Amino acid sequence: MITLHYLKQSCSHRIVWLLEALGLDYELKIYDRNPDNSMAPAELKAQHPLGKAPVLQDGDLVLAEGNAIIQHLLDRYDDENRFTPVHKTDEYSNYVYWLGVSASIFSANLLALLTKRGDFGDFAQYAAAQTPLYFNHVEQTLEGKTWIVGDQLTGADFSLCFPLQWGLNYVNKADYPNIVRYLEQVENHPAYLKANEKNSGGLDLSKF
């Protein structure tokens, strides 16, 4: 039995999208953020030493970290390679690359959030430039492409969607029409709509 420990308004949502896309049976345990500081509650922190969402339980295996969970689900359950490019191809190498970039965008967004909440001097200028830097790269890469690697929806898209959704808070949307189109495509994917139903309407990242 698969159980996903899901924190509201977090990157947990992309894992529900993948679980729905794979057509897997799973249990979803939803946690509210602490109203005092928006952090994860103690009940969620008890599920894994890192105390972060999402946490996936698959039998005796317990995993945190979104990209590790995505890769585990694809390796274990994507028997037809619907969401993974063929190994030892340029597409597969780009797939691995974009998994890494998605984590970097996540970190850039966190820097932007921290500087938004306080003045860090010269560091603030560096931090403020990071999200646009990555967004420009994604925007150019998406030109003329359906998904980030090409025509195939891959695990990289499941990974990338949340940091882009979050990062839109720190950039001018009008500067990134390809990203806006891409996220509209993500958010209208049938499995993503099912994920929204599991969490009373999906994400609202406007406060982050």
XYZ file of C-alpha atoms in Angstrom:
208
model
C 0.000 0.000 0.000
C 1.253 3.471 -0.936
C 0.655 6.310 1.497
C 1.496 9.916 0.693
C 1.853 12.343 3.578
C 0.760 15.624 2.015
C 1.254 19.146 3.376
C -1.242 21.670 2.041
C 0.111 24.346 -0.312
C 3.380 22.524 -0.888
C 5.312 20.562 -3.474
C 3.421 17.475 -2.262
C 0.835 18.294 -4.930
C 3.069 17.260 -7.819
C 3.387 13.775 -6.308
C -0.403 13.388 -6.236
C -0.413 14.387 -9.908
C 2.103 11.637 -10.669
C 0.249 9.031 -8.612
C -2.929 9.856 -10.517
C -1.121 9.820 -13.873
C 0.255 6.365 -13.092
C -3.201 5.173 -12.073
C -1.990 3.867 -8.716
C -4.025 3.127 -5.624
C -2.811 5.135 -2.665
C -3.867 6.676 0.616
C -3.539 10.431 1.004
C -2.952 11.841 4.473
C -3.393 15.616 4.399
C -1.820 17.963 6.944
C -2.616 21.630 7.549
C 0.196 24.114 8.005
C 0.805 25.538 11.467
C -1.260 28.773 11.567
C 1.415 30.561 13.613
C 4.325 30.123 11.211
C 3.012 28.219 8.147
C 5.404 25.358 8.916
C 4.589 21.642 8.910
C 2.838 20.349 12.020
C 4.500 17.977 14.463
C 2.375 15.086 13.173
C 4.002 15.351 9.759
C 7.482 15.854 11.151
C 7.081 12.546 12.987
C 6.920 10.698 9.648
C 10.542 11.319 8.608
C 13.731 12.661 10.242
C 13.857 15.644 7.850
C 10.389 16.734 8.910
C 9.481 17.894 5.400
C 6.715 17.119 2.938
C 6.096 15.104 0.947
C 6.788 11.760 2.579
C 5.961 8.588 0.681
C 5.486 5.194 2.312
C 5.569 2.272 -0.113
C 5.441 -0.925 1.891
C 8.412 -0.826 4.243
C 10.130 1.928 2.251
C 9.859 5.523 3.500
C 11.105 8.327 1.259
C 11.254 12.108 1.486
C 12.489 14.604 -1.151
C 10.305 15.123 -4.204
C 12.742 14.063 -6.927
C 13.623 10.846 -5.092
C 9.919 10.048 -4.764
C 9.283 10.817 -8.439
C 12.150 8.594 -9.569
C 11.080 5.775 -7.234
C 7.512 5.810 -8.542
C 8.667 5.814 -12.156
C 11.272 3.072 -11.637
C 8.827 0.900 -9.725
C 5.527 1.475 -11.508
C 6.035 3.069 -14.943
C 6.422 -0.284 -16.705
C 5.648 1.149 -20.138
C 8.065 4.083 -19.731
C 5.261 6.548 -20.375
C 7.029 9.235 -18.350
C 10.696 8.305 -18.704
C 12.803 8.743 -21.863
C 14.795 5.799 -23.138
C 18.062 5.370 -21.219
C 21.355 6.340 -22.847
C 19.742 8.923 -25.126
C 20.053 12.701 -25.223
C 16.434 12.913 -24.092
C 17.211 10.887 -20.972
C 20.236 13.047 -20.150
C 18.091 16.175 -20.535
C 15.460 14.557 -18.323
C 18.042 14.076 -15.553
C 19.308 17.619 -16.094
C 15.864 19.150 -15.640
C 15.298 17.180 -12.449
C 18.377 18.978 -11.137
C 17.266 22.375 -12.433
C 13.885 22.022 -10.745
C 15.640 21.624 -7.393
C 17.762 24.704 -8.121
C 14.674 26.791 -8.947
C 13.137 25.642 -5.666
C 16.234 26.933 -3.837
C 16.150 30.202 -5.792
C 12.511 30.742 -4.813
C 13.393 30.143 -1.180
C 16.106 32.804 -1.398
C 13.580 35.187 -2.938
C 11.121 34.492 -0.141
C 13.731 35.095 2.566
C 14.902 38.367 1.060
C 11.282 39.471 0.652
C 10.868 39.059 4.410
C 14.047 40.896 5.420
C 16.945 43.018 4.191
C 20.121 40.986 3.682
C 22.206 43.728 2.085
C 24.288 42.736 -0.947
C 23.067 39.168 -0.654
C 19.540 40.365 -1.423
C 20.606 41.546 -4.882
C 22.150 38.163 -5.628
C 19.106 36.295 -4.356
C 16.651 38.476 -6.259
C 18.381 37.618 -9.547
C 18.253 33.855 -9.152
C 14.611 33.069 -9.908
C 14.565 35.241 -13.085
C 17.840 33.607 -14.155
C 16.277 30.148 -14.073
C 12.956 31.344 -15.468
C 14.721 32.807 -18.502
C 16.400 29.454 -19.094
C 13.113 27.555 -18.840
C 11.327 30.109 -21.024
C 13.877 29.725 -23.813
C 13.906 25.944 -23.537
C 10.117 25.710 -23.860
C 10.084 27.667 -27.108
C 8.496 25.387 -29.704
C 8.258 22.447 -27.287
C 5.275 20.779 -25.649
C 7.021 19.634 -22.470
C 10.405 20.477 -21.011
C 12.246 17.577 -22.676
C 10.168 17.512 -25.867
C 6.880 15.950 -26.912
C 6.840 13.424 -24.058
C 5.526 14.283 -20.605
C 8.269 13.078 -18.241
C 9.145 12.972 -14.569
C 11.013 16.228 -15.132
C 7.683 17.972 -15.756
C 6.217 16.522 -12.577
C 9.265 17.854 -10.749
C 9.421 21.245 -12.451
C 5.795 22.344 -12.186
C 5.767 23.334 -8.502
C 8.899 25.519 -8.440
C 7.593 27.313 -11.532
C 4.147 27.793 -9.984
C 5.764 29.149 -6.825
C 8.332 31.247 -8.672
C 5.638 33.152 -10.556
C 5.247 35.132 -7.320
C 8.703 36.640 -7.888
C 8.688 37.451 -11.598
C 6.569 39.368 -14.090
C 4.326 36.770 -15.730
C 4.132 38.830 -18.911
C 7.845 38.183 -19.479
C 7.323 34.411 -19.582
C 4.518 33.461 -21.988
C 5.951 29.993 -22.641
C 6.027 29.212 -18.916
C 2.497 30.523 -18.438
C 1.307 28.350 -21.336
C 3.216 25.367 -19.962
C 1.680 25.702 -16.500
C -1.802 26.077 -17.958
C -1.150 22.817 -19.791
C 0.000 21.167 -16.537
C -2.972 22.445 -14.561
C -5.450 21.208 -17.181
C -3.929 17.747 -17.457
C -6.627 15.174 -16.538
C -4.517 13.605 -13.791
C -3.706 17.041 -12.346
C -7.409 17.865 -12.190
C -7.949 14.617 -10.289
C -5.165 15.626 -7.909
C -7.018 18.897 -7.280
C -10.129 16.956 -6.344
C -8.146 15.049 -3.717
C -7.164 18.330 -2.047
C -10.308 20.469 -2.274
C -9.224 22.499 -5.282
C -5.444 22.291 -5.395
C -2.755 24.884 -4.778
C -2.922 28.518 -3.732
C 0.625 29.846 -3.598
C -0.273 33.532 -3.602
C 0.830 33.933 0.034
C 4.269 32.387 -0.490
